[in-house]
CSV table of C-alpha atoms in Angstrom, one decimal:
chain,number,residue,atom,x,y,z
A,1,MET,CA,14.3,-17.2,3.0
A,2,SER,CA,15.4,-17.9,6.1
A,3,THR,CA,13.0,-17.2,9.4
A,4,GLN,CA,14.0,-15.7,12.6
A,5,ILE,CA,13.9,-19.4,14.5
A,6,LEU,CA,16.3,-20.9,11.7
A,7,LYS,CA,18.8,-18.2,11.6
A,8,ALA,CA,18.8,-18.7,15.7
A,9,LYS,CA,19.2,-22.2,15.7
A,10,SER,CA,22.4,-21.9,13.3
A,11,GLY,CA,23.6,-19.1,15.7
A,12,VAL,CA,23.1,-16.4,13.6
A,13,ILE,CA,22.0,-12.9,15.6
A,14,THR,CA,19.8,-10.6,13.0
A,15,SER,CA,19.3,-7.4,13.3
A,16,GLU,CA,15.5,-7.8,14.3
A,17,MET,CA,16.8,-9.9,17.1
A,18,GLU,CA,19.4,-6.6,17.8
A,19,PHE,CA,16.8,-4.4,18.0
A,20,VAL,CA,14.5,-6.2,20.6
A,21,ALA,CA,17.4,-7.2,22.3
A,22,LYS,CA,17.7,-3.1,23.4
A,23,SER,CA,13.9,-2.4,23.9
A,24,GLU,CA,14.1,-5.1,26.3
A,25,ARG,CA,17.2,-5.2,27.9
A,26,VAL,CA,18.0,-8.2,27.2
A,27,THR,CA,21.2,-9.3,25.5
A,28,PRO,CA,21.4,-10.1,21.9
A,29,GLU,CA,22.9,-13.8,22.8
A,30,TRP,CA,20.1,-14.4,25.3
A,31,LEU,CA,17.5,-13.6,22.6
A,32,ARG,CA,18.9,-15.5,19.9
A,33,ASN,CA,18.8,-19.1,22.7
A,34,GLU,CA,15.2,-18.1,23.7
A,35,ILE,CA,14.2,-17.8,19.8
A,36,ALA,CA,15.8,-20.8,18.9
A,37,MET,CA,14.4,-22.7,21.5
A,38,GLY,CA,11.1,-21.7,20.5
A,39,ARG,CA,10.4,-19.9,23.7
A,40,VAL,CA,10.3,-16.5,22.0
A,41,VAL,CA,9.0,-15.6,18.6
A,42,ILE,CA,9.3,-12.0,16.6
A,43,PRO,CA,6.3,-12.2,14.4
A,44,LYS,CA,7.0,-10.1,11.5
A,45,ASN,CA,6.5,-11.0,7.5
A,46,ILE,CA,9.6,-10.6,5.6
A,47,ASN,CA,7.3,-8.6,3.1
A,48,HIS,CA,6.2,-5.9,6.5
A,49,LYS,CA,8.4,-3.1,7.5
A,50,PHE,CA,8.2,-1.8,10.6
A,51,SER,CA,9.9,-2.0,14.0
A,52,PRO,CA,10.0,-5.4,15.3
A,53,ARG,CA,8.8,-6.7,19.0
A,54,ALA,CA,9.0,-10.0,20.3
A,55,ILE,CA,7.0,-12.1,22.5
A,56,GLY,CA,7.5,-15.2,24.9
A,57,ASN,CA,9.5,-16.0,28.1
A,58,GLY,CA,11.3,-13.2,30.2
A,59,LEU,CA,10.2,-10.3,28.1
A,60,SER,CA,7.9,-7.5,28.7
A,61,ILE,CA,3.9,-8.9,27.9
A,62,LYS,CA,2.5,-7.4,24.7
A,63,VAL,CA,-1.0,-6.2,23.9
A,64,ASN,CA,-2.8,-7.0,20.7
A,65,ALA,CA,-5.8,-4.8,20.1
A,66,ASN,CA,-9.0,-6.1,17.8
A,67,ILE,CA,-10.1,-4.1,14.6
A,68,GLY,CA,-12.0,-5.0,11.5
A,69,THR,CA,-15.4,-4.2,9.5
A,70,SER,CA,-18.7,-6.5,9.7
A,71,GLU,CA,-21.1,-7.3,7.6
A,72,LYS,CA,-23.7,-4.6,10.0
A,73,HIS,CA,-21.5,-1.8,10.2
A,74,CYS,CA,-18.7,-1.4,7.5
A,75,ASN,CA,-16.3,2.0,7.1
A,76,LEU,CA,-12.8,1.4,6.5
A,77,THR,CA,-11.4,4.9,7.5
A,78,GLU,CA,-12.9,4.5,11.5
A,79,GLU,CA,-11.2,0.7,11.4
A,80,LEU,CA,-8.3,2.7,10.4
A,81,GLU,CA,-8.6,5.5,13.1
A,82,LYS,CA,-9.3,3.1,15.6
A,83,MET,CA,-5.9,1.3,14.4
A,84,LYS,CA,-3.8,4.5,15.1
A,85,ILE,CA,-5.8,5.2,18.5
A,86,ALA,CA,-4.7,1.7,19.5
A,87,ILE,CA,-1.4,1.9,18.6
A,88,ARG,CA,-0.9,5.5,20.3
A,89,TYR,CA,-2.2,4.0,23.3
A,90,GLY,CA,0.3,1.2,23.4
A,91,ALA,CA,-1.0,-1.9,21.3
A,92,ASP,CA,1.9,-4.0,20.3
A,93,SER,CA,-0.3,-5.5,17.6
A,94,ILE,CA,-3.5,-5.2,15.5
A,95,MET,CA,-5.2,-8.0,14.3
A,96,ASP,CA,-7.5,-7.2,11.5
A,97,LEU,CA,-10.7,-9.3,11.9
A,98,SER,CA,-12.9,-8.0,9.2
A,99,THR,CA,-15.8,-9.4,7.7
A,100,GLY,CA,-17.8,-6.9,5.6
A,101,GLY,CA,-16.6,-4.9,2.4
A,102,ASN,CA,-13.5,-5.4,0.0
A,103,LEU,CA,-11.6,-7.5,2.8
A,104,ARG,CA,-8.3,-7.3,0.6
A,105,VAL,CA,-8.6,-3.3,0.4
A,106,ILE,CA,-9.1,-3.4,4.5
A,107,LEU,CA,-6.0,-6.1,4.9
A,108,GLN,CA,-3.9,-3.8,2.5
A,109,GLN,CA,-4.3,-0.4,3.9
A,110,ILE,CA,-3.9,-2.2,7.5
A,111,ILE,CA,-0.5,-3.5,6.8
A,112,LYS,CA,0.1,-0.3,4.9
A,113,GLN,CA,-0.6,2.0,7.9
A,114,SER,CA,0.6,-0.1,10.7
A,115,SER,CA,3.4,0.7,12.3
A,116,VAL,CA,3.1,-2.2,14.7
A,117,MET,CA,2.7,-6.3,13.7
A,118,VAL,CA,-0.6,-7.3,12.0
A,119,GLY,CA,-2.5,-10.7,12.6
A,120,THR,CA,-5.2,-12.1,11.0
A,121,VAL,CA,-7.8,-15.2,10.6
A,122,PRO,CA,-7.9,-16.4,7.3
A,123,ILE,CA,-11.1,-18.5,7.3
A,124,TYR,CA,-13.0,-15.1,8.1
A,125,SER,CA,-12.4,-14.3,4.5
A,126,ILE,CA,-13.0,-17.2,3.0
A,127,ALA,CA,-16.6,-17.4,5.2
A,128,THR,CA,-17.6,-13.9,4.4
A,129,ARG,CA,-17.3,-14.6,0.5
A,130,LEU,CA,-19.4,-18.1,0.6
A,131,LEU,CA,-21.9,-16.0,2.6
A,132,ALA,CA,-22.2,-13.5,0.6
A,133,LYS,CA,-23.0,-15.5,-2.4
A,134,GLY,CA,-25.4,-17.1,-0.5
A,135,MET,CA,-23.5,-20.3,-0.6
A,136,LYS,CA,-22.8,-22.8,3.0
A,137,ILE,CA,-20.4,-23.2,5.3
A,138,SER,CA,-20.0,-26.2,4.2
A,139,GLN,CA,-18.9,-25.6,0.5
A,140,LEU,CA,-15.8,-23.9,1.4
A,141,ASP,CA,-13.3,-25.2,-0.5
A,142,PRO,CA,-10.1,-26.1,1.1
A,143,GLU,CA,-8.3,-25.0,-1.4
A,144,GLU,CA,-9.5,-21.9,-1.2
A,145,LEU,CA,-8.9,-21.3,2.3
A,146,PHE,CA,-4.9,-22.7,1.5
A,147,ASP,CA,-5.0,-19.8,-1.5
A,148,GLU,CA,-6.5,-17.4,1.3
A,149,ILE,CA,-3.2,-18.0,4.0
A,150,GLU,CA,-0.6,-18.0,0.8
A,151,LEU,CA,-2.4,-14.3,-0.4
A,152,GLN,CA,-2.3,-12.9,2.9
A,153,ALA,CA,1.5,-13.9,3.5
A,154,GLN,CA,2.3,-12.6,0.6
A,155,ILE,CA,0.5,-9.2,1.6
A,156,GLY,CA,2.4,-9.0,4.7
A,157,VAL,CA,0.5,-10.6,7.4
A,158,ASP,CA,2.9,-11.6,10.4
A,159,PHE,CA,0.8,-13.5,12.5
A,160,MET,CA,-2.3,-15.8,11.5
A,161,THR,CA,-4.2,-17.7,14.0
A,162,LEU,CA,-4.8,-20.9,12.2
A,163,HIS,CA,-7.8,-23.4,14.2
A,164,CYS,CA,-5.6,-26.6,13.4
A,165,GLY,CA,-6.1,-28.2,16.6
A,166,VAL,CA,-10.3,-28.4,15.9
A,167,THR,CA,-10.1,-32.2,15.0
A,168,ARG,CA,-12.7,-35.0,14.9
A,169,SER,CA,-11.1,-36.6,17.7
A,170,SER,CA,-11.2,-33.1,19.6
A,171,LEU,CA,-14.5,-32.5,18.8
A,172,SER,CA,-15.6,-35.9,19.5
A,173,PHE,CA,-15.0,-34.9,23.2
A,174,LEU,CA,-17.8,-32.0,23.4
A,175,GLU,CA,-19.9,-34.7,22.0
A,176,ASN,CA,-19.1,-37.1,25.1
A,177,ASP,CA,-19.4,-33.5,27.5
A,178,PRO,CA,-22.2,-31.0,26.7
A,179,ARG,CA,-21.2,-27.6,27.4
A,180,VAL,CA,-23.3,-24.6,28.1
A,181,CYS,CA,-21.9,-21.9,25.8
A,182,GLY,CA,-20.8,-24.7,22.8
A,183,ILE,CA,-17.9,-23.3,21.0
A,184,VAL,CA,-17.4,-19.8,20.9
A,185,SER,CA,-14.9,-18.8,18.5
A,186,ARG,CA,-15.9,-18.1,15.1
A,187,GLY,CA,-13.0,-20.0,13.6
A,188,GLY,CA,-13.8,-22.9,15.8
A,189,ALA,CA,-17.3,-23.3,15.0
A,190,LEU,CA,-17.1,-22.6,10.8
A,191,LEU,CA,-14.1,-25.6,10.9
A,192,LYS,CA,-17.0,-27.4,13.2
A,193,ARG,CA,-20.0,-27.3,10.9
A,194,TRP,CA,-17.6,-27.6,7.5
A,195,MET,CA,-16.5,-31.1,9.3
A,196,THR,CA,-19.7,-32.1,10.7
A,197,ASP,CA,-21.3,-31.8,7.2
A,198,ASN,CA,-18.6,-33.2,5.0
A,199,ASN,CA,-17.9,-35.6,7.5
A,200,LYS,CA,-14.4,-35.2,6.9
A,201,GLU,CA,-11.4,-33.7,8.6
A,202,ASN,CA,-10.2,-30.0,9.5
A,203,PRO,CA,-7.9,-29.5,6.5
A,204,LEU,CA,-5.9,-27.0,8.6
A,205,TYR,CA,-4.9,-30.6,10.4
A,206,GLU,CA,-4.6,-32.9,8.1
A,207,GLN,CA,-2.5,-30.8,5.3
A,208,TYR,CA,-0.6,-29.3,8.5
A,209,ASP,CA,2.6,-29.5,6.7
A,210,ARG,CA,1.4,-27.2,3.6
A,211,VAL,CA,0.6,-24.4,6.4
A,212,LEU,CA,4.1,-24.9,7.4
A,213,LYS,CA,5.3,-24.4,3.8
A,214,ILE,CA,3.7,-21.4,3.5
A,215,CYS,CA,4.7,-19.8,6.5
A,216,LYS,CA,8.3,-20.3,6.5
A,217,LYS,CA,8.4,-19.3,3.1
A,218,TYR,CA,7.5,-15.2,4.4
A,219,ASP,CA,8.4,-16.3,7.9
A,220,VAL,CA,4.7,-15.8,9.6
A,221,THR,CA,4.1,-17.0,12.5
A,222,ILE,CA,1.6,-19.4,13.6
A,223,SER,CA,-0.8,-18.6,16.5
A,224,LEU,CA,-2.7,-21.7,16.6
A,225,GLY,CA,-6.3,-21.0,17.6
A,226,ASP,CA,-8.2,-22.3,20.5
A,227,GLY,CA,-11.0,-22.8,18.5
A,228,LEU,CA,-12.6,-25.0,21.6
A,229,ARG,CA,-11.9,-22.2,24.1
A,230,PRO,CA,-14.3,-21.9,26.6
A,231,GLY,CA,-16.9,-19.6,26.0
A,232,ALA,CA,-18.7,-20.0,29.6
A,233,GLY,CA,-17.3,-19.9,33.3
A,234,ALA,CA,-18.9,-23.1,33.6
A,235,ASP,CA,-17.1,-24.6,30.3
A,236,ALA,CA,-13.6,-24.0,31.7
A,237,THR,CA,-11.0,-26.8,31.7
A,238,ASP,CA,-13.5,-29.1,30.3
A,239,ARG,CA,-12.7,-32.6,28.0
A,240,GLY,CA,-12.5,-30.4,24.8
A,241,GLN,CA,-10.7,-27.2,25.5
A,242,ILE,CA,-7.5,-30.0,27.2
A,243,ALA,CA,-8.4,-32.3,24.1
A,244,GLU,CA,-7.3,-29.7,21.7
A,245,LEU,CA,-4.6,-28.5,24.0
A,246,LEU,CA,-2.7,-31.8,23.3
A,247,THR,CA,-2.9,-31.3,19.7
A,248,LEU,CA,-1.5,-28.1,19.7
A,249,GLY,CA,1.0,-29.0,21.2
A,250,GLU,CA,1.9,-31.8,19.4
A,251,LEU,CA,1.9,-29.3,15.8
A,252,VAL,CA,4.1,-26.8,18.3
A,253,ASP,CA,6.8,-29.3,17.9
A,254,ARG,CA,6.2,-29.7,14.1
A,255,ALA,CA,6.3,-26.3,13.6
A,256,ARG,CA,9.7,-25.6,15.3
A,257,LYS,CA,11.1,-28.9,13.7
A,258,TYR,CA,10.2,-27.4,10.1
A,259,GLY,CA,11.7,-23.8,11.0
A,260,VAL,CA,8.2,-21.8,11.6
A,261,GLN,CA,7.7,-19.6,14.4
A,262,VAL,CA,4.9,-20.8,16.9
A,263,MET,CA,2.7,-19.2,19.6
A,264,VAL,CA,-0.6,-21.2,21.1
A,265,GLU,CA,-3.9,-19.0,22.0
A,266,GLY,CA,-5.8,-19.9,25.2
A,267,PRO,CA,-9.3,-19.1,27.1
A,268,GLY,CA,-11.4,-17.7,26.9
A,269,HIS,CA,-14.4,-17.5,30.1
A,270,MET,CA,-12.2,-19.0,33.2
A,271,PRO,CA,-13.0,-18.4,36.8
A,272,LEU,CA,-9.8,-17.4,38.6
A,273,ASP,CA,-8.8,-20.0,40.4
A,274,GLN,CA,-8.5,-22.0,37.7
A,275,ILE,CA,-6.6,-19.4,35.5
A,276,GLU,CA,-2.7,-20.1,37.3
A,277,MET,CA,-3.0,-23.8,36.6
A,278,ASN,CA,-4.7,-23.4,32.7
A,279,MET,CA,-1.3,-21.4,32.5
A,280,ARG,CA,0.9,-23.6,33.5
A,281,VAL,CA,-0.7,-27.0,32.1
A,282,MET,CA,-0.6,-24.8,28.7
A,283,LYS,CA,2.9,-24.0,29.0
A,284,ARG,CA,4.1,-27.5,30.5
A,285,ILE,CA,1.7,-29.7,27.3
A,286,CYS,CA,3.3,-27.1,24.0
A,287,HIS,CA,6.8,-26.5,26.0
A,288,ASP,CA,7.2,-23.2,26.3
A,289,ALA,CA,5.7,-21.8,23.4
A,290,PRO,CA,4.4,-17.9,23.8
A,291,PHE,CA,0.9,-17.7,25.4
A,292,TYR,CA,-1.8,-15.6,23.9
A,293,VAL,CA,-4.9,-15.3,25.5
A,294,LEU,CA,-8.1,-13.5,25.2
A,295,GLY,CA,-9.0,-12.4,28.8
A,296,PRO,CA,-9.2,-14.6,30.4
A,297,LEU,CA,-12.5,-13.1,31.0
A,298,THR,CA,-13.1,-14.6,35.1
A,299,THR,CA,-17.2,-13.8,34.8
A,300,ASP,CA,-19.8,-13.9,32.4
A,301,SER,CA,-22.2,-11.3,34.1
A,302,ALA,CA,-20.6,-8.2,33.2
A,303,PRO,CA,-21.2,-7.2,29.8
A,304,GLY,CA,-20.5,-3.0,29.3
A,305,TYR,CA,-17.4,-3.6,31.8
A,306,ASP,CA,-15.9,-6.9,30.1
A,307,HIS,CA,-12.5,-5.1,29.5
A,308,ILE,CA,-12.2,-4.9,33.3
A,309,VAL,CA,-13.2,-8.5,33.6
A,310,GLY,CA,-10.6,-9.1,31.0
A,311,ALA,CA,-7.6,-7.1,32.6
A,312,ILE,CA,-8.3,-9.1,36.4
A,313,GLY,CA,-7.8,-12.3,34.3
A,314,GLY,CA,-5.4,-11.3,32.2
A,315,THR,CA,-3.3,-9.7,35.3
A,316,VAL,CA,-3.2,-13.6,36.4
A,317,ALA,CA,-2.6,-15.5,33.2
A,318,ALA,CA,0.2,-13.2,32.3
A,319,ILE,CA,1.9,-13.5,36.2
A,320,ASN,CA,1.5,-17.4,35.1
A,321,GLY,CA,2.9,-17.9,32.3
A,322,ALA,CA,1.0,-16.0,29.6
A,323,ASP,CA,2.7,-13.6,27.1
A,324,PHE,CA,0.4,-11.7,25.1
A,325,LEU,CA,-2.6,-10.6,25.9
A,326,CYS,CA,-5.6,-9.6,23.7
A,327,TYR,CA,-7.7,-6.7,24.4
A,328,VAL,CA,-11.1,-7.0,25.2
A,329,THR,CA,-12.9,-3.7,24.8
A,330,PRO,CA,-16.7,-2.3,26.9
A,331,ALA,CA,-18.5,-3.5,23.9
A,332,GLU,CA,-17.8,-7.3,23.9
A,333,HIS,CA,-20.4,-9.4,23.5
A,334,LEU,CA,-22.4,-6.0,22.8
A,335,CYS,CA,-21.7,-4.6,19.8
A,336,LEU,CA,-18.8,-3.4,17.7
A,337,PRO,CA,-16.2,-1.2,19.6
A,338,THR,CA,-16.3,2.8,19.3
A,339,LEU,CA,-13.3,4.7,19.3
A,340,ASP,CA,-13.6,5.4,22.7
A,341,ASP,CA,-13.7,1.5,23.5
A,342,VAL,CA,-10.8,0.6,21.7
A,343,ARG,CA,-9.0,3.5,23.9
A,344,GLU,CA,-10.4,1.9,27.1
A,345,GLY,CA,-9.8,-2.0,25.8
A,346,VAL,CA,-6.2,-1.0,24.9
A,347,MET,CA,-5.8,0.8,28.4
A,348,ALA,CA,-7.1,-2.0,30.5
A,349,SER,CA,-5.3,-4.5,29.1
A,350,LYS,CA,-1.7,-2.4,29.1
A,351,ILE,CA,-2.4,-1.9,33.0
A,352,ALA,CA,-2.5,-5.8,33.4
A,353,ALA,CA,0.4,-6.2,31.3
A,354,HIS,CA,2.3,-3.5,33.1
A,355,SER,CA,0.8,-5.2,36.3
A,356,ALA,CA,2.5,-8.8,35.8
A,357,ASP,CA,5.9,-6.9,34.3
A,358,VAL,CA,6.1,-5.4,38.0
A,359,VAL,CA,5.6,-9.0,39.9
A,360,ARG,CA,8.0,-11.0,37.0
A,361,ASN,CA,10.8,-8.2,37.0
A,362,VAL,CA,11.4,-7.3,33.0
A,363,GLY,CA,12.4,-4.4,31.3
A,364,ALA,CA,11.7,-1.1,33.2
A,365,ALA,CA,8.2,-1.8,34.8
A,366,ARG,CA,9.5,-1.5,38.3
A,367,GLU,CA,11.7,1.4,37.4
A,368,ARG,CA,8.8,2.9,36.2
A,369,ASP,CA,6.8,2.6,39.2
A,370,TYR,CA,9.9,3.9,41.5
A,371,ASN,CA,10.0,6.9,39.3
A,372,MET,CA,6.4,7.5,39.2
A,373,SER,CA,6.4,7.4,43.4
A,374,ARG,CA,9.3,9.5,43.6
A,375,ALA,CA,7.7,12.2,42.0
A,376,ARG,CA,4.6,11.9,43.7
A,377,ARG,CA,6.3,12.3,47.2
A,378,ASN,CA,8.2,15.4,45.2
A,379,LEU,CA,4.8,16.8,44.1
A,380,ASP,CA,6.1,16.8,40.5
A,381,TRP,CA,3.2,16.8,38.5
A,382,GLU,CA,5.0,16.8,35.2
A,383,GLN,CA,7.4,13.7,36.1
A,384,MET,CA,4.1,12.2,36.9
A,385,TYR,CA,2.4,12.8,33.7
A,386,THR,CA,5.8,11.2,32.0
A,387,TYR,CA,5.4,8.1,34.0
A,388,ALA,CA,1.7,7.6,34.0
A,389,LEU,CA,0.5,4.7,31.6
A,390,ASP,CA,-2.1,7.4,30.0
A,391,PRO,CA,-0.5,10.7,30.5
A,392,GLU,CA,-2.9,12.4,28.3
A,393,ILE,CA,-5.9,11.6,30.7
A,394,ALA,CA,-3.9,12.2,34.0
A,395,ARG,CA,-2.9,15.5,32.9
A,396,ARG,CA,-6.5,16.7,31.8
A,397,ARG,CA,-8.4,15.6,34.9
A,398,LYS,CA,-5.7,17.3,37.4
A,399,SER,CA,-6.0,20.3,35.3
A,400,GLU,CA,-9.8,20.3,34.8
A,401,SER,CA,-10.0,20.3,38.5
A,402,GLU,CA,-10.4,23.1,40.7
A,403,SER,CA,-7.0,22.4,42.0
A,404,GLY,CA,-5.6,22.6,38.3
A,405,ASN,CA,-2.9,25.3,39.1
A,406,GLU,CA,-1.8,24.4,42.8
A,407,ASP,CA,0.9,21.6,43.7
A,408,HIS,CA,-2.0,19.7,45.6
A,409,CYS,CA,-5.1,17.9,44.2
A,410,THR,CA,-8.9,18.7,45.3
A,411,MET,CA,-9.1,15.0,46.9
A,412,CYS,CA,-7.2,16.0,50.1
A,413,GLY,CA,-6.2,20.0,49.6
A,414,ASN,CA,-4.1,21.4,52.0
A,415,LEU,CA,-4.9,18.3,54.2
A,416,CYS,CA,-2.3,16.5,51.9
A,417,ALA,CA,-0.7,13.8,53.7
A,418,VAL,CA,2.8,14.4,51.6
A,419,LYS,CA,2.8,18.0,52.1
A,420,ASN,CA,1.9,17.5,56.2
A,421,ASP,CA,4.8,14.9,55.9
A,422,ARG,CA,7.2,16.7,54.0
A,423,ASN,CA,6.1,20.0,56.5
A,424,LEU,CA,5.6,21.9,53.4
């Protein structure tokens, strides 16, 4: 089975490219060329049926929502409801990060019921099974990890976070440049522990061609995980982060040559004044591969409000090159997110993405804002709800106020500037 990138390189415009081009308001030929160059990816496993979306250069910024059980809280019905809420409020993808319960059944149900692309972190499943048996991470068998990658690909996972850049070399930079917060990536920490205890190289790096072979077979997009991403502002742009990035750039080139779609993950916690530089360096080192960022979170001091912190960083990152925002919820750093946390996290990231799209002038972002402004000028509330990023909350807040049935709102009443300017 040929992948989207191989078909694009051979001059073929696939049905997925046609669909995406129409929704993104670009020409199919332009999109085909961007995919061939590796600047755009369409994460869509051959075994997963849904309407595709693309990530990358010149396209609208996409938003991912993480869901999943934990050993402390395992309720599949609840996680499926979180998925539905995330998609309802505009998530373009779902990542199943489950670490509790029957992981195979959970993943199968999420893929079956998801109308958007689905991602995973395969090493979580292996580590969860080891711990359930009372075994240590050092006892992880690399063969089990590759079997898990293959199995998840067969099930229909569209993109996988694989921490291939956590190498003995990149880890050595952390030893000589200590961090405040150490390694905060679960996958990165697991691999470091395995590598240190066994005195061996990361199997995902050492046997990268094996990873490529599996992903090519099912057209799984590799999301090169940033296992050494900074988890504190004080650790941003340190040697460990940059060392891993250099390796990821090398792995991007190898994936493209092999015919596998690939994107790269980025930080993490980062002061606001470092984001623009980081995005530009990352894009340069990784030859304009699509970039997937968590946040970045611009302050470490706002637990309970990290969805806002992430939206601030995400907007700046997206303006300067990030293509895919992983949502951050109010529960970040505190607990497993609730249904309301998921909604708030998605909306915060959607606002960040839309704000960046307005600056980048892609899709219908500026048109949407213009139409909203015209509706406000005309005091046309129904049109305002139509163009709102969250129509439900806009309608509810207005209707439940003392001016619910009037053309003005309770803030200004009859002193409404628009009414007086128009002499209504």
